[in-house]
Amino acid sequence: MVSRVSYVWFLVPGLVFVAVLIAFPVVFTLWLSLHDYQFGRTMRFHGLGNYAALMADQVFWQGLWITLTLYVVCLVAQLVIGLWIGLLLNARIRGRPVLRAILISPFVLPGAIVGLMWLVILDPSLGPANYLLTTMGLPRSDWLASPHVVVPVIAMVDTWQWSPFIALIVLGGLQTLPDEPFEAALIDGASRRQVFFYLTLPMLFPTLLTAAVLRSVDLLRFFDVIYVTTQGGPGSSSTTLNIYAYRRGFEFFDIGQASAIMVLLLVLVLVIVSALTYLRRRLS
């Protein structure tokens, strides 16, 4: 019989992987955030000085507001649109396999490719988006070059890319629901609207929360599409915390403050994801 101690050795590769690729970078970033460190200069302990500087930094607070705004707008839009597409895919319609294949394509594209594609589409001078507006007699838009609409436009791009991902999760959840409650409700005379709001939606809610958790991690660290399309501009109108940390670290070489921003962003991600996970467990 194999001893219990021998089973521990099977855990060693996983523990080493977690320690090297997850725990060490987090601890090292936290350590850097407590130091005044810039490339080419001597590192010195700074305590909570980087965090205190961020508390008085208007760009940081603006970045936090933009990060949360994009998170809420994108998450709500993607859950609603993804739920609608998932219900559509679950219906018995012709061409459903082809439709599923088409819907997969946006979220399998790399973020940089998506950003470049929409950068061409939304070009104020030559892009087809403004051409369509002028064809319909509507005024042209600056799109990503306008500080007033850049955040909604970025939210639209991310929603276009990731709503199909939510739809596939919803589709999987719909196909695991039992048929008996729905058949009984229809026999008792319930309308399809009542079936949706009183049966489908409550039973699907844990699946939607799972999708929300998966998207929350990505949305709160939104970087690639924003960097390719606007680089946080115009000005700082689309500068999220991730973009701001990148600027502080690789444009101003202030590694200590960039690390502090990333530590605060990590705390934000953990708080929101933990809250959603707790809610899902309570409803399961």
C-alpha positions as CSV (number, residue, x, y, z in Angstrom):
1,M,0.0,0.0,0.0
2,V,1.3,3.4,-0.9
3,S,1.9,5.6,2.2
4,R,0.0,8.9,2.6
5,V,3.4,10.7,2.5
6,S,4.0,9.6,-1.1
7,Y,0.8,11.4,-2.3
8,V,2.3,14.7,-1.1
9,W,5.0,14.4,-3.7
10,F,2.3,14.6,-6.4
11,L,1.4,18.1,-5.1
12,V,5.0,19.4,-5.3
13,P,5.0,20.3,-9.1
14,G,1.7,22.3,-8.6
15,L,3.0,24.0,-5.5
16,V,6.2,25.0,-7.2
17,F,4.3,26.3,-10.2
18,V,2.1,28.4,-7.9
19,A,5.0,29.7,-5.9
20,V,7.2,30.6,-9.0
21,L,4.5,32.0,-11.4
22,I,1.9,33.5,-9.0
23,A,3.1,34.0,-5.4
24,F,6.6,35.3,-6.2
25,P,5.4,38.0,-8.7
26,V,2.7,39.2,-6.3
27,V,5.1,39.3,-3.3
28,F,7.8,41.0,-5.3
29,T,5.3,43.6,-6.6
30,L,4.2,44.3,-3.1
31,W,7.8,44.7,-2.0
32,L,8.5,47.1,-4.9
33,S,5.5,49.2,-4.0
34,L,7.1,49.9,-0.6
35,H,10.2,51.4,-2.2
36,D,11.2,54.5,-4.1
37,Y,12.6,52.8,-7.2
38,Q,13.3,54.2,-10.6
39,F,15.4,52.7,-13.3
40,G,19.0,53.9,-13.1
41,R,18.7,55.0,-9.4
42,T,19.4,53.4,-6.1
43,M,16.4,51.8,-4.5
44,R,15.4,53.1,-1.0
45,F,12.6,52.0,1.4
46,H,9.7,54.4,1.1
47,G,7.1,52.7,3.3
48,L,3.6,53.7,2.3
49,G,4.8,56.8,0.5
50,N,3.8,55.5,-2.9
51,Y,0.3,54.8,-1.7
52,A,0.0,58.2,0.0
53,A,1.1,59.9,-3.3
54,L,-1.6,58.0,-5.2
55,M,-4.3,59.1,-2.7
56,A,-3.4,62.7,-3.7
57,D,-3.1,61.9,-7.5
58,Q,-6.1,63.1,-9.5
59,V,-5.1,60.9,-12.5
60,F,-5.2,57.8,-10.2
61,W,-8.7,58.6,-9.0
62,Q,-9.8,59.4,-12.6
63,G,-8.3,56.0,-13.7
64,L,-10.2,54.3,-10.9
65,W,-13.5,55.9,-12.0
66,I,-12.9,55.0,-15.6
67,T,-11.9,51.4,-14.6
68,L,-15.1,51.0,-12.6
69,T,-17.3,52.7,-15.3
70,L,-16.0,50.4,-18.0
71,Y,-16.4,47.4,-15.7
72,V,-20.1,48.1,-14.9
73,V,-21.1,49.2,-18.4
74,C,-19.4,46.3,-20.1
75,L,-20.5,43.6,-17.6
76,V,-24.1,44.6,-17.7
77,A,-24.2,45.0,-21.5
78,Q,-22.4,41.7,-22.0
79,L,-24.7,39.8,-19.6
80,V,-27.9,41.1,-21.2
81,I,-26.7,40.7,-24.8
82,G,-25.1,37.3,-24.0
83,L,-28.3,36.1,-22.3
84,W,-30.3,37.1,-25.4
85,I,-27.9,35.4,-27.8
86,G,-27.8,32.3,-25.6
87,L,-31.6,32.0,-25.6
88,L,-31.5,32.5,-29.4
89,L,-28.9,29.7,-29.9
90,N,-30.9,27.4,-27.6
91,A,-34.0,27.7,-29.8
92,R,-34.5,25.3,-32.6
93,I,-33.6,27.5,-35.6
94,R,-32.0,26.7,-38.9
95,G,-28.3,27.2,-39.3
96,R,-27.6,27.0,-35.5
97,P,-24.2,25.3,-35.9
98,V,-23.1,27.9,-38.4
99,L,-24.3,30.7,-36.2
100,R,-22.4,29.3,-33.2
101,A,-19.2,29.1,-35.3
102,I,-19.6,32.8,-36.3
103,L,-20.3,33.9,-32.8
104,I,-17.1,32.2,-31.5
105,S,-14.9,34.2,-33.8
106,P,-14.8,37.6,-32.0
107,F,-13.5,36.4,-28.6
108,V,-10.9,34.1,-30.1
109,L,-9.2,37.0,-31.8
110,P,-6.3,38.6,-29.9
111,G,-7.1,41.9,-28.3
112,A,-4.4,43.7,-30.3
113,I,-6.0,42.5,-33.6
114,V,-9.5,43.6,-32.3
115,G,-8.1,47.0,-31.4
116,L,-6.4,47.5,-34.8
117,M,-9.5,46.4,-36.6
118,W,-11.8,48.8,-34.8
119,L,-9.1,51.6,-35.1
120,V,-9.6,51.3,-38.9
121,I,-13.4,51.1,-38.7
122,L,-13.6,54.1,-36.5
123,D,-11.0,56.3,-38.2
124,P,-12.6,59.8,-38.3
125,S,-11.4,60.5,-41.9
126,L,-11.5,57.2,-43.8
127,G,-13.3,54.8,-41.5
128,P,-16.5,53.1,-42.7
129,A,-18.3,54.1,-39.4
130,N,-18.4,57.8,-40.4
131,Y,-19.3,56.9,-44.0
132,L,-22.4,55.1,-42.7
133,L,-23.3,58.0,-40.5
134,T,-23.1,60.5,-43.4
135,T,-25.0,58.1,-45.7
136,M,-27.9,58.2,-43.2
137,G,-27.7,62.0,-42.9
138,L,-26.2,61.9,-39.4
139,P,-23.2,64.1,-38.3
140,R,-19.7,62.5,-38.3
141,S,-18.1,61.5,-35.0
142,D,-14.5,61.6,-33.7
143,W,-15.1,58.3,-32.0
144,L,-11.9,57.3,-30.2
145,A,-10.4,60.9,-30.6
146,S,-13.3,62.4,-28.6
147,P,-12.9,62.6,-24.8
148,H,-16.7,62.6,-24.5
149,V,-17.4,59.3,-26.3
150,V,-14.2,57.4,-26.1
151,V,-15.2,55.4,-23.0
152,P,-18.6,54.3,-24.4
153,V,-16.9,53.4,-27.7
154,I,-14.3,51.2,-25.9
155,A,-17.2,49.6,-24.0
156,M,-19.0,48.9,-27.3
157,V,-15.8,47.3,-28.7
158,D,-15.4,45.0,-25.7
159,T,-19.1,44.2,-25.7
160,W,-18.9,43.2,-29.3
161,Q,-15.9,40.9,-28.6
162,W,-17.0,39.2,-25.4
163,S,-20.8,39.0,-25.5
164,P,-20.6,35.7,-27.6
165,F,-18.4,34.3,-24.8
166,I,-21.2,35.0,-22.3
167,A,-23.7,33.5,-24.8
168,L,-21.8,30.2,-24.9
169,I,-21.8,30.0,-21.1
170,V,-25.5,30.8,-21.0
171,L,-26.1,28.2,-23.7
172,G,-24.3,25.5,-21.7
173,G,-26.4,26.5,-18.6
174,L,-29.7,26.3,-20.5
175,Q,-28.9,22.9,-21.8
176,T,-28.4,21.6,-18.3
177,L,-31.8,22.8,-17.0
178,P,-34.5,20.1,-16.4
179,D,-37.4,20.1,-18.8
180,E,-40.1,19.1,-16.3
181,P,-40.7,22.5,-14.6
182,F,-41.0,24.2,-18.0
183,E,-43.5,21.6,-19.3
184,A,-45.6,21.8,-16.1
185,A,-45.7,25.6,-16.3
186,L,-46.8,25.6,-19.9
187,I,-49.5,23.0,-19.2
188,D,-50.8,25.2,-16.3
189,G,-51.2,28.1,-18.7
190,A,-48.1,30.2,-18.0
191,S,-47.0,32.5,-20.8
192,R,-43.5,32.3,-22.2
193,R,-42.7,35.6,-20.5
194,Q,-43.7,34.3,-17.1
195,V,-41.7,31.1,-17.8
196,F,-38.6,33.2,-18.5
197,F,-38.9,35.5,-15.5
198,Y,-40.1,32.9,-12.9
199,L,-38.2,29.8,-14.1
200,T,-35.5,30.3,-16.6
201,L,-33.9,33.4,-15.2
202,P,-33.8,32.3,-11.5
203,M,-32.5,28.8,-12.5
204,L,-29.9,30.4,-14.8
205,F,-28.7,33.0,-12.2
206,P,-25.8,30.9,-10.9
207,T,-24.6,30.5,-14.4
208,L,-24.8,34.2,-15.1
209,L,-22.8,34.8,-11.9
210,T,-20.1,32.4,-13.0
211,A,-19.9,34.3,-16.3
212,A,-19.7,37.6,-14.4
213,V,-16.8,36.3,-12.3
214,L,-14.9,35.2,-15.4
215,R,-15.5,38.6,-17.1
216,S,-14.8,40.6,-14.0
217,V,-11.1,39.5,-13.9
218,D,-10.6,40.5,-17.5
219,L,-12.6,43.8,-17.3
220,L,-10.8,45.1,-14.3
221,R,-7.4,44.7,-15.9
222,F,-8.6,46.0,-19.3
223,F,-5.4,46.9,-21.3
224,D,-4.8,45.6,-24.8
225,V,-7.7,47.1,-26.7
226,I,-7.3,50.5,-25.0
227,Y,-3.6,50.6,-25.5
228,V,-3.8,49.7,-29.2
229,T,-6.6,52.2,-29.9
230,T,-6.1,55.2,-27.7
231,Q,-3.1,54.5,-25.3
232,G,-5.2,56.1,-22.6
233,G,-6.1,59.2,-24.6
234,P,-7.2,61.6,-25.7
235,G,-5.4,63.2,-22.7
236,S,-6.3,60.8,-19.9
237,S,-9.9,60.2,-20.9
238,S,-9.5,56.4,-21.3
239,T,-6.6,55.9,-18.8
240,T,-7.6,52.9,-16.7
241,L,-5.6,51.8,-13.7
242,N,-3.8,49.3,-15.8
243,I,-2.9,51.9,-18.5
244,Y,-1.8,54.3,-15.8
245,A,0.5,51.7,-14.1
246,Y,2.0,51.0,-17.5
247,R,2.7,54.7,-18.1
248,R,4.2,55.2,-14.6
249,G,6.4,52.1,-15.0
250,F,7.6,52.2,-18.6
251,E,7.3,55.8,-19.6
252,F,8.3,57.6,-16.4
253,F,10.3,54.6,-15.0
254,D,8.7,55.0,-11.6
255,I,8.6,51.3,-10.7
256,G,7.6,51.8,-7.1
257,Q,4.5,53.8,-7.8
258,A,3.5,51.6,-10.8
259,S,3.8,48.6,-8.4
260,A,1.6,50.4,-5.9
261,I,-1.1,50.9,-8.5
262,M,-1.0,47.2,-9.5
263,V,-1.3,46.2,-5.8
264,L,-4.4,48.4,-5.4
265,L,-5.8,47.0,-8.6
266,L,-5.2,43.4,-7.4
267,V,-7.1,44.3,-4.1
268,L,-10.0,45.7,-6.2
269,V,-10.1,42.5,-8.3
270,L,-10.0,40.2,-5.3
271,V,-12.8,42.2,-3.5
272,I,-15.2,42.2,-6.4
273,V,-14.5,38.6,-7.5
274,S,-14.8,37.4,-3.9
275,A,-18.2,39.2,-3.5
276,L,-19.5,37.6,-6.7
277,T,-18.2,34.1,-5.7
278,Y,-19.8,34.4,-2.3
279,L,-23.1,35.5,-3.8
280,R,-23.0,32.5,-6.2
281,R,-22.4,30.1,-3.4
282,R,-25.3,31.5,-1.4
283,L,-27.6,31.1,-4.4
284,S,-26.4,27.6,-5.4
